[in-house]
Amino acid sequence: MAEPTPPLRLLCFLVCLYAAVSAAAAAQKFREAPEFYNSHECPSLTVDQGQGEAELAHEDTDNLLIVCSDQAVHVAMTLDLAYIRGSMAAVLSVLQHSSCPQNIFFHFVVSSSNGSGGSELRSTISSSFPYLHFNLYPFDDSSVAGLISTSIRSALDCPLNYARSYLANLIPLCVPRVVYLDSDVVVVDDIFSLFSTPLPNDAVLAAPEYCNANFTSYFTPTLWANPSLSMTFVNRKPCYFNTGVMVIDLYRWRAGDYTRKIEEWMELQKRMRIYELGSLPPFLLVFAGNIVPVDHRWNQHGLGGDNFRGLCRDLHPGPVSLLHWSGKGKPWVRIDAGRPCPLDALWAPYDLLQTPFSLDS
């Protein structure tokens, strides 16, 4: 029998990898989370009759009520079988620390190529959070797959990692803004404080930014040596920001056609190799220097260690509202391997994985 061609071998590998991930995820069982209730000061959810009926006619009545309400707090995340354990912990942390948890609507983006994966993910969320207001949005991998260039970590090349650039195309038009969160975060403060970040003038995006980082390192010499490309940052003070925690004005995003602007940089990357790191650099090229800075407490990032060795890291100085295990090491993986980092103990209380035994029995 002839040896498969390289593309066929790659396809076989991806199919086998997905099957292995699906089997591992299916073996995971999650317990039901406690229900959290609004405080007396929370506004009631009201919506103008007919405001969202046309675009959400397929939704149930409760979802229709909250998704288009002016009092709703919107949180967007991606969901996949490989990271579902982290996503469940993140959702629990958001609800547990919110003063108005019943006003939160979750927008989960899932890969349309997962086959039955979407129904599995919906069932998993519904079983652990039966009271949760949420919707799942299929993301067409093919819409971005041809634009993705290989990066320093294969995990960053997953099409779903680029879904944050397409939120404005997926989320209902009545939703004015959203907080985007990665799956490897734990929120230990009221999400409303982040969601209500002022976005003055024409600002589209808010996030913690870091102006002491070596900004040039996020791009190759090819970009900096090309005057027409390096001029991109003229009249801007470009600072690094992590796209795992963002507040996005969806109205302004659509008006400015920012999805297309990001895609244009990705198309150029395919021809010239102007950066090395996944979906972050296109965001920096479009937004760095033009975002509203958020207090660093809202993204204590890098807790997963560096991208090569995954070494343990400490918290940055200052208060903490959100812990982010960005980087190679994920807390649930290190805990299962018996090699947790000290800060992984802060993630463990939000882990909803159902173990085969109970310490209380």
Short mmCIF file of C-alpha atoms in Angstrom, two decimals:
data_model
loop_
_atom_site.label_atom_id
_atom_site.label_comp_id
_atom_site.label_asym_id
_atom_site.label_seq_id
_atom_site.Cartn_x
_atom_site.Cartn_y
_atom_site.Cartn_z
CA MET A 1 0.00 0.00 0.00
CA ALA A 2 1.41 3.41 -1.00
CA GLU A 3 2.32 5.81 1.79
CA PRO A 4 -0.20 8.65 2.19
CA THR A 5 0.80 12.00 0.73
CA PRO A 6 1.85 14.65 3.32
CA PRO A 7 -1.53 16.48 3.21
CA LEU A 8 -3.33 13.18 3.67
CA ARG A 9 -1.07 12.23 6.57
CA LEU A 10 -1.82 15.61 8.15
CA LEU A 11 -5.55 15.07 7.68
CA CYS A 12 -5.31 11.60 9.22
CA PHE A 13 -3.39 13.05 12.15
CA LEU A 14 -5.97 15.80 12.73
CA VAL A 15 -8.85 13.34 12.55
CA CYS A 16 -7.15 11.04 15.05
CA LEU A 17 -6.27 13.97 17.31
CA TYR A 18 -9.87 15.24 17.29
CA ALA A 19 -11.14 11.75 18.03
CA ALA A 20 -8.74 11.46 20.98
CA VAL A 21 -9.71 14.90 22.32
CA SER A 22 -13.41 14.12 21.90
CA ALA A 23 -13.05 10.80 23.72
CA ALA A 24 -11.15 12.44 26.57
CA ALA A 25 -13.71 15.25 26.84
CA ALA A 26 -16.60 12.81 26.73
CA ALA A 27 -15.06 10.96 29.66
CA GLN A 28 -15.14 14.18 31.71
CA LYS A 29 -18.21 14.62 33.87
CA PHE A 30 -18.96 17.89 35.58
CA ARG A 31 -21.05 18.42 38.67
CA GLU A 32 -23.87 20.93 38.86
CA ALA A 33 -22.84 24.37 40.07
CA PRO A 34 -24.85 26.18 42.76
CA GLU A 35 -27.38 28.71 41.58
CA PHE A 36 -26.58 32.36 42.23
CA TYR A 37 -29.21 35.08 42.70
CA ASN A 38 -29.34 38.82 42.15
CA SER A 39 -29.01 41.21 45.04
CA HIS A 40 -31.98 43.49 45.78
CA GLU A 41 -30.22 46.42 44.11
CA CYS A 42 -30.01 44.72 40.69
CA PRO A 43 -32.09 46.29 37.90
CA SER A 44 -34.86 44.17 36.45
CA LEU A 45 -34.44 42.98 32.89
CA THR A 46 -36.71 44.79 30.47
CA VAL A 47 -36.73 44.92 26.68
CA ASP A 48 -38.76 46.85 24.14
CA GLN A 49 -41.36 44.63 22.53
CA GLY A 50 -40.17 43.40 19.17
CA GLN A 51 -36.62 44.74 19.59
CA GLY A 52 -34.94 41.39 19.13
CA GLU A 53 -37.76 39.22 17.88
CA ALA A 54 -36.76 39.23 14.22
CA GLU A 55 -33.15 38.23 14.75
CA LEU A 56 -33.79 35.90 17.69
CA ALA A 57 -37.06 34.31 16.73
CA HIS A 58 -35.50 30.89 17.26
CA GLU A 59 -34.54 31.65 20.86
CA ASP A 60 -36.63 30.78 23.88
CA THR A 61 -38.53 33.52 25.66
CA ASP A 62 -36.08 33.92 28.57
CA ASN A 63 -33.10 34.34 26.26
CA LEU A 64 -34.98 36.84 24.14
CA LEU A 65 -35.84 38.85 27.25
CA ILE A 66 -32.30 39.13 28.51
CA VAL A 67 -30.14 39.26 25.39
CA CYS A 68 -31.67 42.54 24.16
CA SER A 69 -32.17 44.09 27.59
CA ASP A 70 -30.36 47.33 28.41
CA GLN A 71 -29.60 45.87 31.84
CA ALA A 72 -27.92 42.67 30.59
CA VAL A 73 -24.22 42.06 31.08
CA HIS A 74 -22.75 40.23 28.07
CA VAL A 75 -19.79 37.86 28.26
CA ALA A 76 -18.35 36.08 25.21
CA MET A 77 -16.11 33.02 25.24
CA THR A 78 -15.09 30.27 22.86
CA LEU A 79 -15.94 26.69 23.76
CA ASP A 80 -14.20 23.53 22.63
CA LEU A 81 -13.82 20.02 23.97
CA ALA A 82 -10.12 20.47 24.76
CA TYR A 83 -10.61 23.52 27.00
CA ILE A 84 -14.11 22.87 28.35
CA ARG A 85 -12.83 22.24 31.87
CA GLY A 86 -11.24 25.68 31.97
CA SER A 87 -14.35 27.30 30.49
CA MET A 88 -16.58 25.76 33.15
CA ALA A 89 -14.35 27.14 35.90
CA ALA A 90 -14.36 30.58 34.27
CA VAL A 91 -18.17 30.67 34.05
CA LEU A 92 -18.51 29.62 37.69
CA SER A 93 -16.09 32.32 38.81
CA VAL A 94 -17.96 35.01 36.89
CA LEU A 95 -21.30 34.02 38.44
CA GLN A 96 -19.95 33.54 41.95
CA HIS A 97 -18.46 37.01 42.18
CA SER A 98 -21.20 38.94 40.38
CA SER A 99 -23.68 41.05 42.33
CA CYS A 100 -26.26 40.49 39.54
CA PRO A 101 -25.51 36.99 38.20
CA GLN A 102 -29.03 36.54 36.79
CA ASN A 103 -28.44 39.53 34.52
CA ILE A 104 -25.47 37.91 32.78
CA PHE A 105 -25.83 36.48 29.29
CA PHE A 106 -23.06 34.23 27.96
CA HIS A 107 -22.29 34.07 24.26
CA PHE A 108 -20.36 30.87 23.49
CA VAL A 109 -18.67 30.48 20.10
CA VAL A 110 -18.10 26.89 18.96
CA SER A 111 -16.42 25.43 15.90
CA SER A 112 -18.88 24.44 13.18
CA SER A 113 -16.51 21.63 12.13
CA ASN A 114 -16.91 19.79 15.44
CA GLY A 115 -19.88 17.80 14.20
CA SER A 116 -21.73 16.70 17.32
CA GLY A 117 -19.28 18.66 19.46
CA GLY A 118 -21.65 21.64 19.61
CA SER A 119 -24.49 19.58 21.05
CA GLU A 120 -22.11 17.97 23.55
CA LEU A 121 -20.92 21.38 24.68
CA ARG A 122 -24.46 22.71 24.98
CA SER A 123 -25.45 19.68 27.04
CA THR A 124 -22.41 20.07 29.29
CA ILE A 125 -23.13 23.75 29.98
CA SER A 126 -26.84 23.12 30.53
CA SER A 127 -26.21 20.24 32.94
CA SER A 128 -23.84 22.17 35.18
CA PHE A 129 -25.60 25.53 34.85
CA PRO A 130 -29.30 24.70 34.25
CA TYR A 131 -30.32 28.29 35.07
CA LEU A 132 -27.73 29.97 32.82
CA HIS A 133 -28.74 32.44 30.11
CA PHE A 134 -26.60 31.58 27.10
CA ASN A 135 -26.48 30.89 23.42
CA LEU A 136 -24.10 28.93 21.18
CA TYR A 137 -22.89 30.39 17.89
CA PRO A 138 -21.33 28.09 15.26
CA PHE A 139 -18.10 29.58 13.87
CA ASP A 140 -17.21 28.60 10.32
CA ASP A 141 -13.56 27.52 10.54
CA SER A 142 -13.15 27.76 6.78
CA SER A 143 -13.76 31.52 6.93
CA VAL A 144 -10.42 32.01 8.66
CA ALA A 145 -8.43 28.80 8.10
CA GLY A 146 -6.89 30.07 4.86
CA LEU A 147 -5.67 33.23 6.61
CA ILE A 148 -3.85 31.53 9.49
CA SER A 149 -0.05 31.39 9.44
CA THR A 150 1.92 28.96 11.60
CA SER A 151 3.11 30.44 14.89
CA ILE A 152 5.49 29.49 17.70
CA ARG A 153 2.82 27.30 19.37
CA SER A 154 0.54 24.99 17.44
CA ALA A 155 -2.30 25.64 19.91
CA LEU A 156 -2.37 29.24 18.68
CA ASP A 157 -3.09 28.11 15.12
CA CYS A 158 -6.54 26.70 15.93
CA PRO A 159 -9.18 28.59 13.88
CA LEU A 160 -11.35 29.01 16.99
CA ASN A 161 -8.53 31.08 18.49
CA TYR A 162 -9.37 33.72 15.86
CA ALA A 163 -13.11 33.76 16.58
CA ARG A 164 -12.74 36.83 18.80
CA SER A 165 -12.21 38.85 15.60
CA TYR A 166 -15.66 37.77 14.37
CA LEU A 167 -17.81 38.36 17.45
CA ALA A 168 -19.58 41.32 15.86
CA ASN A 169 -20.68 39.03 13.02
CA LEU A 170 -22.01 36.34 15.36
CA ILE A 171 -23.63 38.08 18.32
CA PRO A 172 -27.15 39.58 17.86
CA LEU A 173 -27.26 43.15 16.57
CA CYS A 174 -29.12 44.37 19.66
CA VAL A 175 -26.10 43.66 21.90
CA PRO A 176 -24.14 46.92 22.33
CA ARG A 177 -20.98 45.64 23.96
CA VAL A 178 -19.41 42.47 25.29
CA VAL A 179 -16.61 41.34 27.58
CA TYR A 180 -14.50 38.73 25.82
CA LEU A 181 -12.74 36.23 28.10
CA ASP A 182 -10.32 33.40 27.34
CA SER A 183 -11.08 29.94 28.72
CA ASP A 184 -8.09 29.94 31.08
CA VAL A 185 -9.22 32.75 33.38
CA VAL A 186 -10.81 33.02 36.81
CA VAL A 187 -12.70 36.18 37.73
CA VAL A 188 -12.59 37.16 41.42
CA ASP A 189 -14.42 40.50 41.17
CA ASP A 190 -17.77 41.74 39.87
CA ILE A 191 -17.72 41.41 36.07
CA PHE A 192 -20.05 44.43 35.84
CA SER A 193 -17.14 46.66 36.87
CA LEU A 194 -15.24 45.55 33.78
CA PHE A 195 -18.27 45.46 31.49
CA SER A 196 -19.20 49.07 32.36
CA THR A 197 -15.74 50.45 31.48
CA PRO A 198 -16.32 53.86 29.82
CA LEU A 199 -15.48 53.91 26.11
CA PRO A 200 -15.35 57.65 25.33
CA ASN A 201 -15.26 59.27 21.91
CA ASP A 202 -14.86 56.64 19.19
CA ALA A 203 -13.03 54.02 21.26
CA VAL A 204 -13.85 50.48 20.16
CA LEU A 205 -11.93 48.41 22.66
CA ALA A 206 -10.75 48.52 26.28
CA ALA A 207 -8.15 46.26 27.90
CA PRO A 208 -5.25 46.39 30.34
CA GLU A 209 -2.24 47.64 28.39
CA TYR A 210 1.47 47.38 29.14
CA CYS A 211 3.62 50.19 27.78
CA ASN A 212 6.86 48.92 29.35
CA ALA A 213 6.86 45.78 27.15
CA ASN A 214 9.23 45.55 24.17
CA PHE A 215 6.61 46.22 21.54
CA THR A 216 8.98 45.66 18.61
CA SER A 217 9.44 42.01 19.63
CA TYR A 218 5.91 41.12 18.53
CA PHE A 219 6.83 41.67 14.88
CA THR A 220 9.61 40.50 12.58
CA PRO A 221 12.36 42.73 11.14
CA THR A 222 10.45 42.54 7.85
CA LEU A 223 7.78 44.86 9.21
CA TRP A 224 10.14 47.36 10.80
CA ALA A 225 12.40 47.48 7.72
CA ASN A 226 9.47 48.39 5.47
CA PRO A 227 8.71 52.13 5.81
CA SER A 228 5.13 51.80 4.58
CA LEU A 229 4.42 49.13 7.21
CA SER A 230 6.29 50.63 10.18
CA MET A 231 4.44 53.90 9.53
CA THR A 232 1.35 52.10 10.81
CA PHE A 233 2.16 53.27 14.33
CA VAL A 234 2.88 56.91 13.50
CA ASN A 235 0.94 59.28 15.79
CA ARG A 236 0.12 56.32 18.06
CA LYS A 237 1.74 55.26 21.30
CA PRO A 238 1.57 51.51 20.72
CA CYS A 239 1.47 49.40 23.86
CA TYR A 240 1.06 45.65 24.26
CA PHE A 241 -2.31 44.37 25.41
CA ASN A 242 -3.50 40.81 25.92
CA THR A 243 -6.53 39.88 23.80
CA GLY A 244 -7.72 37.30 26.36
CA VAL A 245 -9.60 40.01 28.28
CA MET A 246 -11.28 42.78 26.29
CA VAL A 247 -14.31 45.04 26.41
CA ILE A 248 -15.60 45.53 22.86
CA ASP A 249 -18.14 48.05 21.57
CA LEU A 250 -19.88 45.93 18.93
CA TYR A 251 -21.70 48.86 17.32
CA ARG A 252 -18.45 50.73 16.68
CA TRP A 253 -16.66 47.54 15.63
CA ARG A 254 -19.22 46.93 12.90
CA ALA A 255 -19.28 50.58 11.82
CA GLY A 256 -15.49 50.58 11.47
CA ASP A 257 -15.39 47.19 9.69
CA TYR A 258 -12.63 46.06 12.04
CA THR A 259 -12.97 42.37 11.20
CA ARG A 260 -11.92 43.20 7.65
CA LYS A 261 -9.02 45.36 8.85
CA ILE A 262 -7.68 42.46 10.91
CA GLU A 263 -8.11 40.09 7.98
CA GLU A 264 -6.10 42.43 5.74
CA TRP A 265 -3.11 42.17 8.08
CA MET A 266 -3.49 38.39 8.16
CA GLU A 267 -3.48 38.31 4.36
CA LEU A 268 -0.29 40.37 4.30
CA GLN A 269 1.26 38.02 6.88
CA LYS A 270 0.72 35.11 4.50
CA ARG A 271 2.86 36.92 1.92
CA MET A 272 5.52 38.63 4.04
CA ARG A 273 5.77 36.99 7.52
CA ILE A 274 5.59 40.15 9.61
CA TYR A 275 4.90 38.44 12.97
CA GLU A 276 5.27 35.07 14.74
CA LEU A 277 2.56 34.87 17.41
CA GLY A 278 -0.94 33.75 16.42
CA SER A 279 -3.97 36.05 16.58
CA LEU A 280 -2.47 38.77 18.83
CA PRO A 281 -0.32 40.78 16.35
CA PRO A 282 -3.19 41.68 13.98
CA PHE A 283 -5.06 43.14 16.97
CA LEU A 284 -1.96 45.13 17.93
CA LEU A 285 -1.54 46.41 14.39
CA VAL A 286 -5.13 47.65 14.31
CA PHE A 287 -5.70 48.78 17.89
CA ALA A 288 -2.42 49.32 19.80
CA GLY A 289 -2.26 52.92 20.94
CA ASN A 290 -5.98 53.42 20.31
CA ILE A 291 -7.56 51.46 23.16
CA VAL A 292 -8.96 52.56 26.51
CA PRO A 293 -6.59 51.32 29.23
CA VAL A 294 -8.11 49.19 31.99
CA ASP A 295 -6.57 48.68 35.43
CA HIS A 296 -4.04 45.85 35.40
CA ARG A 297 -5.99 44.09 38.15
CA TRP A 298 -8.31 42.87 35.37
CA ASN A 299 -5.68 40.73 33.68
CA GLN A 300 -3.07 39.14 35.90
CA HIS A 301 -1.79 37.29 32.84
CA GLY A 302 1.12 34.96 32.16
CA LEU A 303 0.30 32.51 34.97
CA GLY A 304 0.71 29.61 32.52
CA GLY A 305 4.43 30.37 32.32
CA ASP A 306 6.49 31.02 29.23
CA ASN A 307 5.60 29.48 25.89
CA PHE A 308 8.52 27.07 25.85
CA ARG A 309 9.00 25.59 29.32
CA GLY A 310 5.82 26.57 31.16
CA LEU A 311 7.70 27.63 34.28
CA CYS A 312 5.70 28.74 37.33
CA ARG A 313 5.19 32.46 37.74
CA ASP A 314 4.12 34.79 40.55
CA LEU A 315 1.38 37.41 40.56
CA HIS A 316 2.21 40.88 39.39
CA PRO A 317 2.27 43.53 42.15
CA GLY A 318 -1.06 45.10 42.99
CA PRO A 319 -4.69 44.07 43.47
CA VAL A 320 -6.27 41.19 41.56
CA SER A 321 -9.68 41.03 39.87
CA LEU A 322 -8.91 38.41 37.21
CA LEU A 323 -6.32 35.61 37.06
CA HIS A 324 -5.23 34.51 33.59
CA TRP A 325 -3.24 31.33 32.93
CA SER A 326 -2.03 32.51 29.53
CA GLY A 327 1.05 30.72 28.32
CA LYS A 328 1.87 27.06 27.86
CA GLY A 329 0.84 25.67 31.25
CA LYS A 330 -2.83 25.25 32.15
CA PRO A 331 -3.76 24.69 35.81
CA TRP A 332 -6.02 21.67 35.21
CA VAL A 333 -3.28 19.91 33.22
CA ARG A 334 -0.63 20.57 35.87
CA ILE A 335 -2.96 19.52 38.69
CA ASP A 336 -3.81 16.23 36.95
CA ALA A 337 -0.13 15.59 36.31
CA GLY A 338 0.68 16.11 39.99
CA ARG A 339 2.94 19.06 39.18
CA PRO A 340 0.84 22.14 40.03
CA CYS A 341 2.31 25.60 40.36
CA PRO A 342 1.57 27.42 43.64
CA LEU A 343 -0.97 29.75 41.98
CA ASP A 344 -2.90 26.81 40.52
CA ALA A 345 -4.40 26.47 44.00
CA LEU A 346 -6.35 29.66 43.23
CA TRP A 347 -7.95 28.00 40.19
CA ALA A 348 -8.79 24.67 41.86
CA PRO A 349 -11.86 25.87 43.88
CA TYR A 350 -13.65 26.65 40.62
CA ASP A 351 -12.97 23.26 39.04
CA LEU A 352 -16.31 21.53 38.41
CA LEU A 353 -14.82 18.24 37.24
CA GLN A 354 -16.64 15.37 38.91
CA THR A 355 -14.10 12.96 40.39
CA PRO A 356 -14.90 9.25 40.80
CA PHE A 357 -14.73 9.57 44.56
CA SER A 358 -15.89 12.04 47.20
CA LEU A 359 -13.87 13.21 50.15
CA ASP A 360 -17.12 13.50 52.12
CA SER A 361 -18.13 9.87 51.67
#
